[in-house]
Amino acid sequence: ETEAGMVRALTATAWFTDYWSTYWDQAVANVEKAWKISQQAGDEDLFHDCMIAKANKDLLSIWEVEDLLARLETRHDLPRLKEAAFRLTWRHLFAGNYVRCIEICEMSVSLSIKLGVPPVMYATIKAIALLGLGRYDAAAESLQQEIAHEQYPLGKALQAFGEGLRLTQLMAFEAATQILEDVVAQAKHVGRVWLQVWAEAELSLCLLRCERTDEINLAWMQRDLARTATSVLAAAPQLLGEIAFEKDDFDEALRRAGQAREEAGKYGWKPAALAALELELRTMLKLERHADVISQADVALALATEFEQPSLKWRVILAKAQALDALASAEAAAEEYWKSAAIVRELAETIDDA
């Protein structure tokens, strides 16, 4: 009993970092200590508690968490299965494994119903994955299913954040800005540092697109992002690259895009890596490095075959078409223009006229 109590007390601290980012190192140390105790105890329940805590602190690979999920399903251990699944939704989301993310979200909703708890957050996580797939109508529908009553302020804040992301992808930047400003305030109110920082990062990009650069507050970049909101580790250099691009400082834009791609590569975040590549392509076009654009576009398109993100893919193909055009390869350019336009037409069909 003493060992079990110690393990459960230590693993519970893995969640403290949602509110207290400076506790990260201590939380990791606690989880590692709990892991050693569970190994000595030989208790399968304690073992799985520690594995879930390790997943929470990104101490397991995405496939190790998948293996954990399968083991818990076999045991019919619904409470632990739900906890492991929650962590896995985020991992697949940032990796660009959108279909798998959606599958686990749907499974998690069913688990929540069986356990008699409200399925908060899953509808929005699913919506963000649907945005990645370019299914804007389905994303809007999923957002409406979020548990966003007044008694669930986190669900309400996350739902608003999802809508902000949807509007950003639709290039309705002014509307997105208004929503994201409110999300920052809501996230502060519920004490979720990770959501606050993520919303601040997206808000900064929207303000840049609205040509309201003087209103951009980069204070969020001063945080220890690796322990606060790993979701924006690549977004920080990406944003600085976008700002440099707008200022015609193309060498700096390329440098920052390279940093963003490096950060994304560390974590296996394919969407963030593709976004960085797209910024590189736009920048090299400005520098008239057309041959480099073509070769780099092929790198980006090879990455794009590993996951589906049409909202970025059409831009990559467009950059390649423009480079081919500049090199007087009219026939090849026309083919790429057609491919890019075809993706845009498909995306447009999923946008509600309202």
Short mmCIF file of C-alpha atoms in Angstrom, two decimals:
data_model
loop_
_atom_site.label_atom_id
_atom_site.label_comp_id
_atom_site.label_asym_id
_atom_site.label_seq_id
_atom_site.Cartn_x
_atom_site.Cartn_y
_atom_site.Cartn_z
CA GLU A 1 0.00 0.00 0.00
CA THR A 2 2.85 2.37 0.83
CA GLU A 3 4.47 1.76 -2.56
CA ALA A 4 1.16 2.14 -4.38
CA GLY A 5 0.38 5.39 -2.58
CA MET A 6 3.84 6.75 -3.33
CA VAL A 7 3.60 5.89 -7.05
CA ARG A 8 0.14 7.42 -7.41
CA ALA A 9 1.17 10.57 -5.55
CA LEU A 10 4.25 10.98 -7.77
CA THR A 11 2.50 10.27 -11.06
CA ALA A 12 -0.30 12.70 -10.22
CA THR A 13 2.24 15.54 -10.37
CA ALA A 14 2.69 14.94 -14.11
CA TRP A 15 -0.45 17.04 -14.66
CA PHE A 16 0.71 19.96 -12.51
CA THR A 17 2.55 21.49 -15.48
CA ASP A 18 -0.77 22.30 -17.15
CA TYR A 19 -0.97 25.10 -14.60
CA TRP A 20 2.59 25.49 -13.30
CA SER A 21 5.12 25.32 -16.14
CA THR A 22 8.18 25.82 -13.92
CA TYR A 23 7.38 22.49 -12.26
CA TRP A 24 8.28 20.54 -15.41
CA ASP A 25 11.71 19.24 -14.35
CA GLN A 26 10.40 18.20 -10.93
CA ALA A 27 7.42 16.47 -12.55
CA VAL A 28 9.74 14.48 -14.84
CA ALA A 29 11.92 13.52 -11.87
CA ASN A 30 8.82 12.43 -9.95
CA VAL A 31 7.63 10.27 -12.85
CA GLU A 32 11.04 8.63 -13.19
CA LYS A 33 11.10 7.92 -9.45
CA ALA A 34 7.61 6.43 -9.61
CA TRP A 35 8.71 4.27 -12.55
CA LYS A 36 11.58 2.77 -10.53
CA ILE A 37 9.27 2.02 -7.59
CA SER A 38 6.70 0.36 -9.86
CA GLN A 39 9.40 -1.81 -11.44
CA GLN A 40 10.43 -3.08 -8.02
CA ALA A 41 6.83 -3.58 -6.90
CA GLY A 42 5.90 -5.69 -9.92
CA ASP A 43 2.34 -4.34 -9.85
CA GLU A 44 0.74 -4.14 -13.31
CA ASP A 45 -1.64 -1.32 -12.34
CA LEU A 46 1.22 0.79 -11.02
CA PHE A 47 3.21 -0.03 -14.15
CA HIS A 48 0.42 1.33 -16.36
CA ASP A 49 -0.04 4.41 -14.17
CA CYS A 50 3.64 5.19 -14.68
CA MET A 51 3.46 4.57 -18.41
CA ILE A 52 0.57 7.04 -18.70
CA ALA A 53 2.52 9.60 -16.68
CA LYS A 54 5.57 9.09 -18.90
CA ALA A 55 3.38 9.63 -21.96
CA ASN A 56 2.11 12.83 -20.37
CA LYS A 57 5.66 14.14 -20.12
CA ASP A 58 6.62 12.98 -23.65
CA LEU A 59 8.99 10.35 -22.26
CA LEU A 60 7.52 7.72 -24.60
CA SER A 61 7.46 7.63 -28.39
CA ILE A 62 4.13 7.89 -30.13
CA TRP A 63 4.30 4.19 -30.99
CA GLU A 64 5.07 3.23 -27.38
CA VAL A 65 1.91 5.07 -26.39
CA GLU A 66 0.02 3.19 -29.11
CA ASP A 67 1.33 -0.06 -27.65
CA LEU A 68 0.18 1.06 -24.20
CA LEU A 69 -3.27 1.82 -25.62
CA ALA A 70 -3.49 -1.69 -27.09
CA ARG A 71 -2.48 -3.27 -23.77
CA LEU A 72 -5.08 -1.29 -21.86
CA GLU A 73 -7.76 -2.19 -24.41
CA THR A 74 -6.92 -5.86 -23.96
CA ARG A 75 -7.28 -5.47 -20.18
CA HIS A 76 -10.57 -3.56 -20.59
CA ASP A 77 -9.09 -0.96 -18.23
CA LEU A 78 -11.37 1.89 -19.29
CA PRO A 79 -10.17 4.67 -16.92
CA ARG A 80 -6.50 4.19 -17.82
CA LEU A 81 -7.40 3.65 -21.48
CA LYS A 82 -9.10 7.04 -21.51
CA GLU A 83 -6.06 8.75 -19.97
CA ALA A 84 -3.64 7.18 -22.45
CA ALA A 85 -5.93 7.96 -25.38
CA PHE A 86 -6.16 11.62 -24.39
CA ARG A 87 -2.40 12.01 -24.56
CA LEU A 88 -2.25 10.13 -27.86
CA THR A 89 -4.75 12.44 -29.56
CA TRP A 90 -2.36 15.36 -29.15
CA ARG A 91 0.68 13.40 -30.27
CA HIS A 92 -1.01 12.29 -33.49
CA LEU A 93 -2.40 15.78 -34.08
CA PHE A 94 1.01 17.47 -34.05
CA ALA A 95 2.57 14.62 -36.04
CA GLY A 96 0.01 15.18 -38.78
CA ASN A 97 -1.57 11.76 -38.29
CA TYR A 98 -4.99 13.36 -38.55
CA VAL A 99 -7.07 10.30 -39.39
CA ARG A 100 -5.68 8.38 -36.42
CA CYS A 101 -6.20 11.42 -34.20
CA ILE A 102 -9.86 11.53 -35.22
CA GLU A 103 -10.27 7.80 -34.56
CA ILE A 104 -8.91 8.15 -31.04
CA CYS A 105 -11.04 11.23 -30.35
CA GLU A 106 -14.15 9.27 -31.31
CA MET A 107 -13.05 6.34 -29.16
CA SER A 108 -12.41 8.71 -26.26
CA VAL A 109 -15.92 10.16 -26.50
CA SER A 110 -17.36 6.65 -26.27
CA LEU A 111 -15.12 5.88 -23.30
CA SER A 112 -16.19 9.07 -21.53
CA ILE A 113 -19.86 8.17 -21.97
CA LYS A 114 -19.25 4.67 -20.60
CA LEU A 115 -17.41 6.14 -17.61
CA GLY A 116 -20.11 8.75 -17.03
CA VAL A 117 -17.88 11.78 -17.50
CA PRO A 118 -18.36 14.66 -19.97
CA PRO A 119 -16.15 14.26 -23.08
CA VAL A 120 -14.60 17.70 -22.82
CA MET A 121 -12.01 18.76 -25.46
CA TYR A 122 -12.33 15.80 -27.83
CA ALA A 123 -14.71 17.50 -30.28
CA THR A 124 -12.30 20.42 -30.65
CA ILE A 125 -9.21 18.23 -31.00
CA LYS A 126 -11.09 16.32 -33.70
CA ALA A 127 -12.05 19.62 -35.35
CA ILE A 128 -8.42 20.75 -35.48
CA ALA A 129 -7.49 17.44 -37.11
CA LEU A 130 -10.30 17.93 -39.64
CA LEU A 131 -8.90 21.39 -40.41
CA GLY A 132 -5.58 19.72 -41.17
CA LEU A 133 -7.38 17.49 -43.66
CA GLY A 134 -9.03 20.53 -45.25
CA ARG A 135 -12.53 19.44 -44.21
CA TYR A 136 -13.75 22.83 -43.04
CA ASP A 137 -17.45 21.96 -42.97
CA ALA A 138 -16.87 18.86 -40.84
CA ALA A 139 -14.57 20.87 -38.55
CA ALA A 140 -17.27 23.48 -37.96
CA GLU A 141 -19.77 20.72 -37.18
CA SER A 142 -17.40 19.05 -34.73
CA LEU A 143 -16.78 22.34 -32.89
CA GLN A 144 -20.52 22.60 -32.24
CA GLN A 145 -20.33 19.30 -30.36
CA GLU A 146 -17.83 20.58 -27.79
CA ILE A 147 -18.85 20.58 -24.12
CA ALA A 148 -18.77 24.36 -23.79
CA HIS A 149 -21.30 25.16 -21.08
CA GLU A 150 -20.45 27.77 -18.46
CA GLN A 151 -19.58 25.01 -15.98
CA TYR A 152 -16.91 23.74 -18.39
CA PRO A 153 -14.78 26.86 -19.05
CA LEU A 154 -11.88 24.87 -20.52
CA GLY A 155 -14.18 23.32 -23.13
CA LYS A 156 -15.57 26.76 -23.91
CA ALA A 157 -12.08 28.26 -24.30
CA LEU A 158 -10.83 25.40 -26.46
CA GLN A 159 -13.92 25.53 -28.67
CA ALA A 160 -13.30 29.24 -29.28
CA PHE A 161 -9.66 28.48 -30.05
CA GLY A 162 -10.71 25.88 -32.61
CA GLU A 163 -12.97 28.44 -34.27
CA GLY A 164 -10.08 30.91 -34.33
CA LEU A 165 -7.94 28.32 -36.10
CA ARG A 166 -10.73 27.62 -38.59
CA LEU A 167 -11.08 31.30 -39.45
CA THR A 168 -7.31 31.63 -39.76
CA GLN A 169 -7.22 28.82 -42.32
CA LEU A 170 -10.05 30.53 -44.20
CA MET A 171 -7.91 33.71 -44.15
CA ALA A 172 -10.58 35.60 -42.18
CA PHE A 173 -7.82 37.12 -40.09
CA GLU A 174 -9.69 40.06 -38.56
CA ALA A 175 -12.47 37.80 -37.28
CA ALA A 176 -9.92 35.27 -36.03
CA THR A 177 -8.04 38.01 -34.20
CA GLN A 178 -11.09 39.01 -32.20
CA ILE A 179 -11.74 35.42 -31.16
CA LEU A 180 -8.12 34.63 -30.29
CA GLU A 181 -7.80 37.73 -28.13
CA ASP A 182 -10.72 36.41 -26.09
CA VAL A 183 -9.20 32.92 -25.96
CA VAL A 184 -6.01 34.31 -24.42
CA ALA A 185 -8.11 35.89 -21.66
CA GLN A 186 -10.16 32.71 -21.16
CA ALA A 187 -7.02 30.55 -20.98
CA LYS A 188 -5.58 32.83 -18.32
CA HIS A 189 -8.83 32.56 -16.38
CA VAL A 190 -8.80 28.76 -16.37
CA GLY A 191 -5.06 28.67 -15.69
CA ARG A 192 -4.07 26.66 -18.77
CA VAL A 193 -0.67 28.07 -19.72
CA TRP A 194 -0.30 25.81 -22.76
CA LEU A 195 -3.54 27.08 -24.30
CA GLN A 196 -2.74 30.70 -23.51
CA VAL A 197 0.66 30.50 -25.22
CA TRP A 198 -0.72 28.61 -28.22
CA ALA A 199 -3.47 31.21 -28.64
CA GLU A 200 -0.94 34.04 -28.31
CA ALA A 201 1.18 32.46 -31.05
CA GLU A 202 -1.79 32.16 -33.43
CA LEU A 203 -2.94 35.68 -32.54
CA SER A 204 0.50 37.06 -33.41
CA LEU A 205 0.31 35.50 -36.88
CA CYS A 206 -3.21 36.88 -37.45
CA LEU A 207 -2.12 40.38 -36.47
CA LEU A 208 0.76 40.11 -38.93
CA ARG A 209 -1.62 39.07 -41.71
CA CYS A 210 -3.87 42.02 -40.80
CA GLU A 211 -0.83 44.35 -41.15
CA ARG A 212 -1.14 45.25 -37.46
CA THR A 213 2.49 44.44 -36.74
CA ASP A 214 2.82 47.13 -34.08
CA GLU A 215 0.20 45.27 -31.98
CA ILE A 216 2.11 41.98 -31.94
CA ASN A 217 3.26 41.08 -28.44
CA LEU A 218 6.12 38.58 -28.54
CA ALA A 219 6.32 38.19 -24.76
CA TRP A 220 5.09 34.60 -25.09
CA MET A 221 8.37 33.71 -26.79
CA GLN A 222 10.24 34.59 -23.59
CA ARG A 223 8.68 31.61 -21.81
CA ASP A 224 10.40 28.26 -21.57
CA LEU A 225 8.35 26.86 -24.44
CA ALA A 226 9.81 23.36 -24.13
CA ARG A 227 8.16 23.16 -20.71
CA THR A 228 5.17 25.41 -21.31
CA ALA A 229 3.72 24.70 -24.73
CA THR A 230 5.76 22.41 -26.94
CA SER A 231 3.09 22.93 -29.60
CA VAL A 232 4.56 26.37 -30.38
CA LEU A 233 8.28 25.52 -30.31
CA ALA A 234 8.38 25.65 -34.11
CA ALA A 235 5.82 28.47 -34.25
CA ALA A 236 8.19 30.93 -32.56
CA PRO A 237 10.94 30.94 -35.23
CA GLN A 238 8.25 30.51 -37.91
CA LEU A 239 6.56 33.74 -36.80
CA LEU A 240 9.88 35.61 -36.64
CA GLY A 241 10.53 34.37 -40.17
CA GLU A 242 7.14 35.61 -41.34
CA ILE A 243 7.80 39.02 -39.77
CA ALA A 244 11.20 39.18 -41.47
CA PHE A 245 9.56 38.23 -44.78
CA GLU A 246 7.08 41.10 -44.47
CA LYS A 247 10.01 43.46 -43.82
CA ASP A 248 11.79 42.17 -46.97
CA ASP A 249 14.60 40.78 -44.80
CA PHE A 250 14.74 37.59 -46.80
CA ASP A 251 18.03 36.25 -45.44
CA GLU A 252 16.61 36.44 -41.91
CA ALA A 253 13.37 34.87 -43.07
CA LEU A 254 15.29 31.90 -44.48
CA ARG A 255 17.32 31.55 -41.30
CA ARG A 256 14.23 31.53 -39.12
CA ALA A 257 12.42 29.09 -41.42
CA GLY A 258 15.40 26.77 -41.08
CA GLN A 259 15.17 27.02 -37.29
CA ALA A 260 11.46 26.23 -37.39
CA ARG A 261 12.06 23.18 -39.56
CA GLU A 262 14.81 21.99 -37.22
CA GLU A 263 12.54 22.30 -34.17
CA ALA A 264 9.73 20.48 -35.97
CA GLY A 265 12.13 17.71 -36.98
CA LYS A 266 13.16 17.08 -33.37
CA TYR A 267 9.62 16.14 -32.45
CA GLY A 268 8.43 14.58 -35.71
CA TRP A 269 5.92 17.37 -36.35
CA LYS A 270 5.39 17.05 -40.09
CA PRO A 271 2.81 19.88 -40.44
CA ALA A 272 5.12 22.40 -38.75
CA ALA A 273 8.04 21.21 -40.91
CA LEU A 274 5.95 21.63 -44.07
CA ALA A 275 4.89 25.14 -42.99
CA ALA A 276 8.56 26.06 -42.55
CA LEU A 277 9.38 24.66 -45.99
CA GLU A 278 6.57 26.70 -47.53
CA LEU A 279 8.03 29.87 -45.99
CA GLU A 280 11.43 28.92 -47.43
CA LEU A 281 9.88 28.54 -50.89
CA ARG A 282 8.15 31.94 -50.75
CA THR A 283 11.38 33.54 -49.60
CA MET A 284 13.54 31.93 -52.27
CA LEU A 285 11.07 33.13 -54.90
CA LYS A 286 11.65 36.68 -53.69
CA LEU A 287 15.39 36.09 -53.97
CA GLU A 288 14.87 34.74 -57.50
CA ARG A 289 16.48 31.43 -56.57
CA HIS A 290 14.15 29.60 -58.91
CA ALA A 291 16.15 26.40 -59.33
CA ASP A 292 16.40 26.10 -55.54
CA VAL A 293 12.65 26.60 -55.26
CA ILE A 294 11.99 23.67 -57.60
CA SER A 295 14.34 21.30 -55.76
CA GLN A 296 13.09 22.39 -52.33
CA ALA A 297 9.47 22.09 -53.47
CA ASP A 298 10.16 18.46 -54.35
CA VAL A 299 11.48 17.95 -50.80
CA ALA A 300 8.32 19.55 -49.42
CA LEU A 301 6.05 17.48 -51.66
CA ALA A 302 7.84 14.29 -50.61
CA LEU A 303 7.08 15.23 -47.00
CA ALA A 304 3.49 16.05 -47.96
CA THR A 305 3.01 12.47 -49.18
CA GLU A 306 3.56 11.26 -45.59
CA PHE A 307 0.41 13.00 -44.36
CA GLU A 308 -2.51 14.94 -45.79
CA GLN A 309 -2.54 18.74 -45.41
CA PRO A 310 -4.04 20.28 -48.55
CA SER A 311 -4.05 23.82 -47.10
CA LEU A 312 -0.24 23.78 -47.27
CA LYS A 313 0.23 21.45 -50.22
CA TRP A 314 -1.44 23.78 -52.74
CA ARG A 315 0.90 26.61 -51.69
CA VAL A 316 3.97 24.43 -52.18
CA ILE A 317 2.81 23.41 -55.65
CA LEU A 318 2.04 27.05 -56.48
CA ALA A 319 5.57 28.10 -55.52
CA LYS A 320 6.98 25.39 -57.79
CA ALA A 321 4.75 26.58 -60.64
CA GLN A 322 5.91 30.16 -60.19
CA ALA A 323 9.56 29.07 -60.25
CA LEU A 324 9.03 27.03 -63.41
CA ASP A 325 7.26 30.02 -64.97
CA ALA A 326 10.20 32.26 -64.15
CA LEU A 327 12.53 29.77 -65.83
CA ALA A 328 10.36 29.83 -68.98
CA SER A 329 9.17 26.24 -68.50
CA ALA A 330 5.65 27.19 -69.50
CA GLU A 331 4.22 23.71 -70.06
CA ALA A 332 5.56 22.32 -66.76
CA ALA A 333 4.44 25.47 -64.94
CA ALA A 334 0.91 25.17 -66.36
CA GLU A 335 0.65 21.60 -65.09
CA GLU A 336 1.67 22.66 -61.57
CA TYR A 337 -0.71 25.63 -61.62
CA TRP A 338 -3.51 23.23 -62.53
CA LYS A 339 -2.62 20.88 -59.65
CA SER A 340 -2.58 23.74 -57.18
CA ALA A 341 -5.90 25.13 -58.42
CA ALA A 342 -7.50 21.67 -58.23
CA ILE A 343 -6.67 21.42 -54.53
CA VAL A 344 -8.05 24.90 -53.88
CA ARG A 345 -11.29 23.99 -55.65
CA GLU A 346 -11.64 20.88 -53.49
CA LEU A 347 -11.06 22.94 -50.35
CA ALA A 348 -13.60 25.54 -51.45
CA GLU A 349 -16.28 22.86 -51.70
CA THR A 350 -16.01 22.27 -47.93
CA ILE A 351 -16.55 25.94 -47.00
CA ASP A 352 -20.02 26.95 -45.89
CA ASP A 353 -21.31 29.92 -47.90
CA ALA A 354 -22.51 31.47 -44.66
#
